[in-house]
Coordinates of C-alpha atoms in Angstrom, one line a residue:
X1 CA -277.1 5.3 -32.7
X2 CA -276.0 2.5 -31.4
X3 CA -272.2 2.7 -32.5
X4 CA -272.2 6.1 -31.1
X5 CA -272.8 5.1 -27.8
X6 CA -270.5 2.6 -27.6
X7 CA -268.2 4.4 -29.3
X8 CA -268.8 7.2 -26.5
X9 CA -267.9 3.9 -23.7
X10 CA -265.5 2.7 -24.6
X11 CA -264.1 6.2 -25.6
X12 CA -263.5 6.5 -21.7
X13 CA -262.6 3.1 -21.5
X14 CA -265.7 1.6 -20.2
X15 CA -265.7 -2.4 -21.3
X16 CA -268.3 -2.2 -23.8
X17 CA -270.4 -5.7 -25.5
X18 CA -271.9 -4.5 -28.5
X19 CA -274.9 -6.9 -29.5
X20 CA -276.6 -7.1 -32.5
X21 CA -279.9 -9.6 -33.9
X22 CA -277.9 -10.9 -36.8
X23 CA -274.7 -11.5 -36.9
X24 CA -275.6 -9.0 -40.7
X25 CA -276.5 -6.6 -39.0
X26 CA -273.3 -6.5 -36.2
X27 CA -270.9 -6.4 -39.2
X28 CA -272.6 -3.5 -40.3
X29 CA -272.9 -1.8 -37.0
X30 CA -269.4 -2.5 -36.7
X31 CA -268.7 -0.8 -39.7
X32 CA -270.2 2.1 -38.7
X33 CA -268.2 1.9 -35.4
X34 CA -265.1 1.4 -37.5
X35 CA -265.9 4.1 -39.7
X36 CA -266.4 6.4 -37.1
X37 CA -263.2 5.9 -35.2
X38 CA -261.4 5.7 -39.1
X39 CA -262.7 9.9 -39.3
X40 CA -261.1 10.8 -36.1
X41 CA -257.7 9.0 -37.1
X42 CA -258.2 11.4 -40.0
X43 CA -259.2 14.9 -39.0
X44 CA -256.6 14.8 -35.8
X45 CA -258.6 14.0 -32.8
X46 CA -258.4 10.2 -31.9
X47 CA -254.7 8.7 -32.3
X48 CA -254.0 5.2 -34.4
X49 CA -252.9 4.1 -30.7
X50 CA -256.0 4.5 -29.2
X51 CA -258.0 3.8 -31.7
X52 CA -256.9 0.4 -31.6
X53 CA -257.5 0.4 -27.6
X54 CA -261.2 1.5 -27.7
X55 CA -261.8 -1.0 -30.3
X56 CA -260.3 -4.0 -28.3
X57 CA -263.3 -3.0 -25.2
X58 CA -265.8 -3.1 -27.3
X59 CA -267.3 -7.3 -27.9
X60 CA -269.2 -8.0 -30.6
X61 CA -272.1 -10.0 -30.0
X62 CA -275.5 -11.7 -31.6
X63 CA -277.9 -12.0 -29.2
X64 CA -278.9 -11.0 -25.2
X65 CA -277.6 -13.6 -23.9
X66 CA -274.2 -11.9 -24.6
X67 CA -275.5 -8.9 -21.7
X68 CA -275.7 -11.0 -18.6
X69 CA -272.9 -9.7 -16.6
X70 CA -273.3 -6.3 -17.5
X71 CA -273.9 -3.5 -15.1
X72 CA -275.9 -1.5 -17.5
X73 CA -277.8 -1.9 -21.3
X74 CA -278.6 1.1 -22.6
X75 CA -281.0 -0.7 -25.7
X76 CA -281.3 1.9 -28.9
X77 CA -283.6 0.0 -30.7
X78 CA -286.4 1.3 -33.3
X79 CA -288.9 3.9 -31.3
X80 CA -291.9 1.6 -31.5
X81 CA -293.2 0.6 -27.9
X82 CA -294.2 -3.1 -28.6
X83 CA -290.4 -3.8 -29.3
X84 CA -289.5 -1.9 -26.6
X85 CA -291.5 -3.4 -24.0
X86 CA -290.9 -7.0 -25.8
X87 CA -286.5 -6.1 -25.6
X88 CA -287.5 -5.2 -21.8
X89 CA -289.2 -8.5 -20.3
X90 CA -286.4 -10.5 -22.3
X91 CA -283.2 -8.4 -20.8
X92 CA -284.8 -8.3 -16.6
X93 CA -285.0 -12.5 -17.8
X94 CA -281.1 -12.0 -18.8
X95 CA -279.2 -9.8 -16.6
X96 CA -278.2 -10.2 -13.4
X97 CA -280.6 -8.0 -11.0
X98 CA -278.7 -5.6 -10.2
X99 CA -278.5 -4.4 -13.5
X100 CA -279.4 -0.6 -14.6
X101 CA -281.8 -1.0 -18.3
X102 CA -281.6 2.1 -19.9
X103 CA -283.9 3.4 -22.4
X104 CA -282.9 5.9 -25.3
X105 CA -286.0 6.2 -27.0
X106 CA -286.1 10.4 -28.1
X107 CA -290.3 10.4 -26.7
X108 CA -292.1 8.0 -25.9
X109 CA -293.1 6.9 -22.1
X110 CA -289.9 5.1 -19.9
X111 CA -292.0 4.7 -17.2
X112 CA -294.2 2.3 -20.2
X113 CA -291.2 0.3 -21.2
X114 CA -290.0 0.2 -17.2
X115 CA -293.5 -1.8 -16.6
X116 CA -292.9 -4.8 -18.7
X117 CA -290.1 -5.9 -16.1
X118 CA -290.1 -6.9 -12.8
X119 CA -287.7 -3.9 -12.0
X120 CA -289.3 -0.9 -12.7
X121 CA -287.0 1.0 -9.7
X122 CA -283.7 -0.3 -12.4
X123 CA -285.2 1.1 -15.4
X124 CA -285.0 4.7 -16.9
X125 CA -284.2 7.2 -20.0
X126 CA -280.3 7.9 -21.5
X127 CA -281.0 10.2 -24.4
X128 CA -278.0 10.5 -26.4
X129 CA -278.0 13.1 -29.1
X130 CA -277.0 11.5 -33.0
X131 CA -273.6 12.1 -33.4
X132 CA -273.2 10.3 -29.9
X133 CA -269.9 11.0 -29.2
X134 CA -269.7 14.5 -30.5
X135 CA -273.1 15.8 -28.8
X136 CA -272.1 16.4 -25.0
X137 CA -276.1 16.5 -23.7
X138 CA -277.5 13.3 -22.6
X139 CA -281.3 13.8 -20.8
X140 CA -281.4 11.5 -17.8
X141 CA -285.5 10.8 -17.6
X142 CA -286.8 9.3 -14.5
X143 CA -290.0 8.5 -13.7
X144 CA -291.7 7.7 -11.0
X145 CA -290.8 4.8 -10.0
X146 CA -286.7 4.9 -10.7
X147 CA -284.9 4.4 -7.8
X148 CA -282.5 7.6 -6.8
X149 CA -279.0 5.9 -6.3
X150 CA -280.2 4.7 -9.9
X151 CA -280.2 8.2 -11.4
X152 CA -277.4 9.8 -9.2
X153 CA -275.2 6.4 -10.8
X154 CA -276.3 7.4 -14.5
X155 CA -275.7 10.9 -13.7
X156 CA -272.4 10.3 -12.7
X157 CA -271.9 7.7 -15.6
X158 CA -273.0 10.9 -17.5
X159 CA -269.9 13.2 -16.0
X160 CA -267.1 10.5 -16.8
X161 CA -268.0 10.3 -19.8
X162 CA -267.6 14.1 -20.4
X163 CA -271.4 14.9 -21.0
X164 CA -273.1 17.1 -19.8
X165 CA -276.8 15.3 -17.7
X166 CA -279.8 17.1 -17.6
X167 CA -282.8 15.1 -15.4
X168 CA -285.9 15.4 -16.5
X169 CA -289.4 13.3 -15.5
X170 CA -290.6 11.3 -17.7
X171 CA -292.2 13.7 -20.7
X172 CA -293.7 13.3 -23.8
X173 CA -290.5 14.1 -25.7
X174 CA -288.4 15.8 -22.5
X175 CA -286.5 19.0 -23.4
X176 CA -285.4 19.0 -26.5
X177 CA -287.5 17.2 -28.5
X178 CA -290.4 18.7 -27.3
X179 CA -288.5 22.3 -28.3
X180 CA -287.3 20.4 -31.7
X181 CA -290.2 19.4 -32.9
X182 CA -292.7 22.0 -32.8
X183 CA -291.0 24.4 -34.4
X184 CA -290.0 21.0 -37.4
X185 CA -292.9 21.0 -37.8
X186 CA -294.2 24.2 -38.0
X187 CA -291.7 24.5 -40.7
X188 CA -293.2 21.4 -42.6
X189 CA -296.4 23.8 -42.5
X190 CA -295.2 26.4 -44.5
X191 CA -294.0 23.9 -46.9
X192 CA -297.7 22.8 -47.6
X193 CA -299.3 25.8 -47.4
X194 CA -296.9 27.0 -50.0
X195 CA -296.0 30.0 -47.7
X196 CA -292.0 30.0 -48.6
X197 CA -289.9 27.7 -50.4
X198 CA -288.0 24.8 -48.6
X199 CA -284.6 27.2 -49.5
X200 CA -286.2 29.9 -48.2
X201 CA -286.9 28.6 -45.0
X202 CA -283.5 26.2 -44.8
X203 CA -281.8 29.9 -45.2
X204 CA -283.9 32.3 -43.6
X205 CA -283.4 30.4 -40.4
X206 CA -279.6 29.2 -40.8
X207 CA -278.8 33.3 -42.0
X208 CA -281.3 35.1 -39.8
X209 CA -280.7 32.3 -36.2
X210 CA -277.5 31.2 -36.6
X211 CA -279.1 27.6 -36.7
X212 CA -276.3 24.6 -37.9
X213 CA -278.8 23.8 -40.2
X214 CA -282.0 24.8 -41.9
X215 CA -285.3 22.6 -40.5
X216 CA -286.9 21.0 -43.5
X217 CA -282.3 20.0 -44.3
X218 CA -282.5 18.4 -39.9
X219 CA -285.9 16.8 -40.9
X220 CA -284.2 14.7 -43.4
X221 CA -281.1 14.9 -41.6
X222 CA -283.5 12.8 -38.8
X223 CA -285.4 11.1 -41.4
X224 CA -288.7 11.6 -42.1
X225 CA -291.4 8.7 -40.1
X226 CA -288.3 9.2 -37.0
X227 CA -290.0 12.6 -36.9
X228 CA -293.3 11.6 -37.7
X229 CA -293.1 9.1 -34.7
X230 CA -291.7 12.0 -32.5
X231 CA -294.4 14.1 -33.2
X232 CA -297.8 12.0 -32.8
X233 CA -295.7 9.9 -29.2
X234 CA -295.8 13.8 -28.4
X235 CA -299.5 14.5 -29.7
X236 CA -300.9 11.8 -27.8
X237 CA -298.8 11.5 -24.9
X238 CA -298.6 15.4 -24.2
X239 CA -302.3 16.5 -24.2
X240 CA -303.3 16.5 -28.2
X241 CA -301.1 20.3 -27.8
X242 CA -301.7 20.5 -32.0
X243 CA -298.2 21.9 -32.9
X244 CA -297.1 18.0 -32.4
X245 CA -299.8 17.1 -34.7
X246 CA -297.5 15.6 -37.3
X247 CA -298.7 18.1 -40.7
X248 CA -300.1 15.9 -43.2
X249 CA -297.6 16.5 -46.2
X250 CA -295.3 14.4 -43.5
X251 CA -297.3 11.4 -43.3
X252 CA -297.4 11.6 -47.3
X253 CA -294.1 12.3 -47.8
X254 CA -293.4 8.9 -45.5
X255 CA -296.3 7.1 -46.9
X256 CA -294.4 7.9 -50.1
X257 CA -291.1 6.2 -48.4
X258 CA -288.9 9.7 -48.8
X259 CA -288.0 10.0 -45.7
X260 CA -285.1 12.0 -46.3
X261 CA -281.0 11.3 -46.4
X262 CA -281.3 7.7 -45.7
X263 CA -283.7 6.8 -49.2
X264 CA -282.6 9.3 -50.9
X265 CA -284.5 11.5 -51.0
X266 CA -287.1 13.5 -48.8
X267 CA -287.4 17.4 -48.7
X268 CA -284.6 17.8 -50.6
X269 CA -283.3 15.0 -52.8
X270 CA -279.5 13.1 -52.2
X271 CA -277.1 11.7 -54.4
X272 CA -277.4 8.3 -53.1
X273 CA -279.2 6.7 -49.8
X274 CA -276.8 7.8 -47.1
X275 CA -275.5 11.0 -48.4
X276 CA -275.3 14.2 -47.6
X277 CA -274.9 16.0 -50.6
X278 CA -278.1 17.3 -52.1
X279 CA -278.5 16.5 -56.4
X280 CA -280.8 18.9 -58.6
X281 CA -284.4 18.1 -58.8
X282 CA -286.7 19.6 -60.3
X283 CA -288.7 21.2 -57.8
X284 CA -285.3 23.4 -56.7
X285 CA -286.8 27.4 -57.7
X286 CA -284.3 29.7 -58.7
X287 CA -285.1 33.1 -57.5
X288 CA -286.9 34.8 -60.3
X289 CA -284.5 38.6 -60.9
X290 CA -287.2 38.8 -64.6
X291 CA -288.9 42.1 -64.6
X292 CA -286.9 43.7 -62.2
X293 CA -286.8 47.1 -62.4
X294 CA -283.4 49.0 -62.2
X295 CA -283.1 51.2 -59.0
X296 CA -280.2 53.9 -59.0
X297 CA -281.8 55.7 -56.4
X298 CA -283.0 55.0 -53.3
X299 CA -285.2 57.0 -50.7
X300 CA -285.2 56.1 -46.7
X301 CA -287.5 57.6 -44.8
X302 CA -287.1 58.0 -41.4
X303 CA -285.1 59.3 -38.4
X304 CA -283.5 56.9 -35.8
X305 CA -280.6 53.9 -36.0
X306 CA -282.8 52.0 -38.3
X307 CA -282.6 54.7 -40.4
X308 CA -279.2 55.2 -40.6
X309 CA -278.3 52.0 -41.1
X310 CA -279.7 51.3 -44.1
X311 CA -278.6 54.6 -46.1
X312 CA -275.0 53.8 -45.1
X313 CA -276.2 50.0 -46.5
X314 CA -277.7 51.6 -49.3
X315 CA -275.4 53.5 -49.7
X316 CA -271.7 51.2 -49.6
X317 CA -274.3 48.7 -52.4
X318 CA -273.5 51.7 -54.6
X319 CA -277.0 53.3 -54.6
X320 CA -277.4 57.3 -54.5
X321 CA -278.9 57.4 -50.4
X322 CA -281.5 60.6 -49.7
X323 CA -282.5 60.0 -46.3
X324 CA -285.8 62.6 -45.5
X325 CA -287.2 63.0 -42.4
X326 CA -290.8 62.0 -41.6
X327 CA -292.0 65.0 -39.9
X328 CA -290.5 66.8 -43.5
X329 CA -291.4 66.9 -46.6
X330 CA -290.8 64.7 -49.0
X331 CA -290.8 66.1 -52.2
X332 CA -287.1 65.3 -52.4
X333 CA -288.2 61.3 -53.2
X334 CA -290.1 62.8 -56.5
X335 CA -286.6 60.9 -58.2
X336 CA -286.7 57.6 -55.8
X337 CA -286.4 53.9 -57.8
X338 CA -287.5 52.3 -54.3
X339 CA -288.0 54.1 -51.1
X340 CA -288.2 51.9 -47.8
X341 CA -289.6 53.5 -44.8
X342 CA -287.9 53.2 -41.2
X343 CA -290.8 54.7 -38.9
X344 CA -292.4 54.0 -35.5
X345 CA -294.0 50.8 -35.5
X346 CA -297.6 52.1 -35.5
X347 CA -299.9 51.3 -38.5
X348 CA -301.8 55.0 -38.6
X349 CA -298.7 56.2 -39.2
X350 CA -297.5 53.9 -41.2
X351 CA -301.3 54.4 -44.0
X352 CA -300.4 58.0 -43.6
X353 CA -296.5 57.8 -44.5
X354 CA -297.1 56.1 -47.6
X355 CA -300.1 57.9 -49.0
X356 CA -298.0 60.8 -49.2
X357 CA -295.3 59.1 -50.5
X358 CA -298.3 58.5 -53.6
X359 CA -298.6 61.5 -54.0
X360 CA -294.7 62.6 -54.4
X361 CA -293.3 59.0 -55.9
X362 CA -292.9 57.9 -59.5
X363 CA -295.6 54.8 -60.7
X364 CA -293.5 52.8 -61.4
X365 CA -290.9 52.8 -57.8
X366 CA -290.8 50.4 -55.1
X367 CA -292.6 51.6 -52.4
X368 CA -291.0 49.0 -49.1
X369 CA -292.0 49.2 -45.2
X370 CA -290.1 47.6 -42.9
X371 CA -292.6 46.4 -40.7
X372 CA -291.1 42.9 -39.4
X373 CA -295.5 42.5 -37.6
X374 CA -297.1 45.3 -38.8
X375 CA -299.9 43.4 -42.2
X376 CA -298.6 44.8 -45.2
X377 CA -301.3 44.6 -47.0
X378 CA -303.1 47.2 -44.7
X379 CA -300.1 49.4 -45.6
X380 CA -300.5 48.9 -49.4
X381 CA -303.8 50.2 -49.7
X382 CA -303.1 53.2 -48.3
X383 CA -300.8 54.0 -51.5
X384 CA -302.5 54.9 -54.5
X385 CA -300.7 51.5 -55.9
X386 CA -300.5 48.8 -54.0
X387 CA -298.4 46.5 -56.8
X388 CA -295.7 48.3 -55.9
X389 CA -296.1 47.9 -51.7
X390 CA -293.7 45.2 -50.5
X391 CA -292.3 44.6 -46.8
X392 CA -288.5 44.3 -46.7
X393 CA -288.1 43.2 -43.4
X394 CA -284.5 43.6 -42.9
X395 CA -283.4 41.1 -39.4
X396 CA -280.5 42.9 -38.9
X397 CA -280.6 46.9 -40.9
X398 CA -276.7 46.4 -40.2
X399 CA -273.5 45.2 -42.6
X400 CA -273.5 41.9 -40.6
X401 CA -277.4 41.2 -41.5
X402 CA -277.4 38.6 -44.0
X403 CA -281.4 37.9 -44.5
X404 CA -284.1 39.6 -45.9
X405 CA -287.1 38.9 -45.8
X406 CA -289.7 40.2 -48.5
X407 CA -293.3 40.3 -47.7
X408 CA -295.1 39.5 -50.5
X409 CA -299.6 41.1 -50.1
X410 CA -301.8 40.0 -52.3
X411 CA -301.5 42.7 -54.3
X412 CA -297.5 43.1 -55.4
X413 CA -297.6 42.7 -58.1
X414 CA -293.9 40.2 -60.3
X415 CA -291.9 43.4 -60.9
X416 CA -291.8 45.1 -57.1
X417 CA -290.8 41.2 -55.5
X418 CA -288.2 40.6 -58.7
X419 CA -286.9 44.4 -57.3
X420 CA -287.1 43.9 -54.6
X421 CA -285.4 40.5 -54.7
X422 CA -282.9 42.0 -57.3
X423 CA -281.4 45.1 -54.6
X424 CA -281.2 41.9 -51.1
X425 CA -278.7 40.6 -54.3
X426 CA -276.7 43.6 -54.7
X427 CA -276.7 44.5 -50.6
X428 CA -275.3 41.1 -50.2
X429 CA -278.4 40.0 -49.0
X430 CA -280.5 36.7 -48.9
X431 CA -284.1 37.6 -50.0
X432 CA -286.6 35.3 -49.2
X433 CA -289.9 36.0 -49.9
X434 CA -292.9 35.2 -47.7
X435 CA -296.6 35.7 -48.0
X436 CA -298.3 38.9 -45.1
X437 CA -298.7 36.5 -42.1
X438 CA -297.3 38.2 -38.3
X439 CA -294.0 36.7 -38.0
X440 CA -292.9 36.7 -41.6
X441 CA -290.5 33.6 -41.1
X442 CA -288.3 33.7 -39.0
X443 CA -290.6 35.7 -36.0
X444 CA -293.2 32.9 -36.6
X445 CA -290.9 30.1 -36.3
X446 CA -288.7 31.5 -33.8
X447 CA -291.0 33.3 -30.9
X448 CA -293.5 30.7 -30.3
X449 CA -290.9 27.9 -29.7
X450 CA -289.2 30.5 -27.0
X451 CA -292.6 30.2 -25.9
X452 CA -293.1 26.8 -25.4
X453 CA -289.6 26.8 -23.6
X454 CA -291.8 29.3 -21.4
X455 CA -294.3 27.4 -20.8
X456 CA -291.7 25.0 -19.7
X457 CA -290.1 26.2 -17.5
X458 CA -293.1 28.3 -15.7
X459 CA -293.8 24.2 -15.3
X460 CA -291.4 23.3 -13.3
X461 CA -290.8 20.9 -15.7
X462 CA -287.3 22.2 -16.0
X463 CA -284.6 25.2 -14.9
X464 CA -284.2 27.5 -17.4
X465 CA -280.4 26.0 -17.1
X466 CA -281.4 22.8 -18.1
X467 CA -283.1 23.9 -21.2
X468 CA -280.7 25.8 -22.3
X469 CA -278.1 23.4 -22.1
X470 CA -280.7 20.5 -23.9
X471 CA -280.8 23.6 -27.1
X472 CA -277.4 24.5 -27.4
X473 CA -275.6 21.0 -26.5
X474 CA -277.9 18.4 -28.1
X475 CA -278.8 20.2 -31.3
X476 CA -275.9 22.2 -31.8
X477 CA -278.1 25.6 -31.5
X478 CA -275.7 29.4 -30.6
X479 CA -278.0 30.1 -27.9
X480 CA -281.1 28.9 -25.7
X481 CA -284.4 29.7 -25.9
X482 CA -283.4 31.8 -22.0
X483 CA -280.5 33.5 -23.3
X484 CA -282.2 34.7 -26.9
X485 CA -285.0 35.7 -24.6
X486 CA -283.2 37.7 -22.5
X487 CA -281.4 39.5 -25.7
X488 CA -284.2 41.1 -27.7
X489 CA -286.1 41.6 -24.0
X490 CA -289.1 39.3 -22.8
X491 CA -291.3 42.8 -24.0
X492 CA -290.2 42.0 -27.9
X493 CA -291.1 38.7 -27.0
X494 CA -294.6 39.1 -25.6
X495 CA -295.2 41.3 -28.2
X496 CA -294.7 39.3 -31.3
X497 CA -296.4 36.3 -29.8
X498 CA -299.6 37.8 -28.9
X499 CA -299.0 39.7 -32.2
X500 CA -299.2 35.6 -33.6
X501 CA -301.7 34.1 -31.4
X502 CA -304.6 36.9 -32.8
X503 CA -303.9 36.5 -36.4
X504 CA -303.7 33.4 -36.2
X505 CA -306.3 32.6 -32.8
X506 CA -304.4 28.9 -32.2
X507 CA -304.5 27.7 -28.4
X508 CA -300.7 26.5 -28.5
X509 CA -299.2 30.0 -29.4
X510 CA -301.4 31.8 -26.7
X511 CA -298.0 33.9 -24.8
X512 CA -297.3 31.4 -21.6
X513 CA -298.6 33.3 -18.1
X514 CA -295.2 33.3 -16.8
X515 CA -293.3 35.6 -19.8
X516 CA -296.4 38.1 -19.6
X517 CA -295.8 37.9 -15.5
X518 CA -291.8 38.4 -15.9
X519 CA -293.2 41.6 -18.0
X520 CA -295.5 42.6 -15.8
X521 CA -291.9 42.6 -13.4
X522 CA -289.8 44.7 -15.5
X523 CA -287.5 41.2 -15.1
X524 CA -285.5 39.2 -17.5
X525 CA -285.1 35.9 -17.2
X526 CA -281.1 35.3 -16.5
X527 CA -281.8 35.0 -12.7
X528 CA -284.0 31.8 -13.2
X529 CA -281.4 29.7 -13.7
X530 CA -281.5 27.6 -11.0
X531 CA -285.5 27.1 -11.0

């Protein structure tokens, strides 16, 4: 990170003094910077002459005295409060009185760092995102003592660097990490409980939400030790919200030295420490399709757009498809190998339908419900053969969709699940097998994150626009949380969040009051970008 920040400044014509504590560490930083600029030249993003000029603006030095005459110091040392406080106390003695001292901390209290100096009014947070030369966001953290002119100077500097500054108060996790790490922690909990595999969780969020990488792959990139420290800090400083209490599995992996890419193994194994290339390991689980029954005839029950989309999808894959309205007779499904319902999201209606299907269909037919939130087991128990019932939640029934959540209940047979997997593969979809919980994988991870964003807006911590910028520019998300909320509809988000909360009774999952108010008022969030 230090090398990346130095590159950002030097790229934009600023003279930089790059300091380390030992000659060996300094050479590692120089080598990192050289590799980064060489890659930029190789990719045509930087000319050779510009690279040489960039490197010429950087003075490399060992020891803090080299910073005596600089205008601004940005630290990027490990996330330990005691270390940062000692460093800032030393900088306070060495740097000239007018110099601004900035911390790149991602979760620690900038205020607690600032009071270690005799100039807390000139201490500010400048949180860059990795890789700093690429990511456009900088979170500017002002404390209660930071001078207004210091904040303004840092904001102007960010603009000069081509960055978007989001200025917020000194709160645990700031914007991006406060939203990101609750989601990451919940993904770890899914792995720990055996709810879904690491590959399936990552695939669900990449393909189902368009994220640049899955949560477990991202944790390996961040470093599990770093993630643990950030979560622990946010939990202790942020009101002890259990969404930020590190999952025990995370602590165990850190203790075992499984830190992610940096150590060569985390949730995945890598070719070598520092490599991003995943290697095979004994945890990799191939999708089992042994025992899958042949499926030639598919029945679709429903009369709306979802039913039409399903019929088209199965037909294009070569299946013999029969579409029936639930109000008519179902005798035409007697020979179907798979029946998929797409009726209204009403438990009683689905139970009545499955009871009727069990009377009509052959015993070995797999019966699938498309429900995204209702308990599949309560639907399955209405059928004569609950072992043949699974959930088949297509996040997008159109050909553009990529993920299907296959919900196994405690009664689902291995053959029924394997059949569902095989059908998904034939449709060109990625099947993600998960347990029978509200939200499945995608919604269970997505909507609490959206709810957290509404809470942040509700507290007037940041504007909707700044929160969206934090997640798109700082985390590479395709859309910010409020863009997503307006796209799916606040009413839909509220219903899903209410279901998640009712099932778990976890206080952190209770719907944000502002979300309820927006739904009651019949509004969206698009008009709230200015706060």
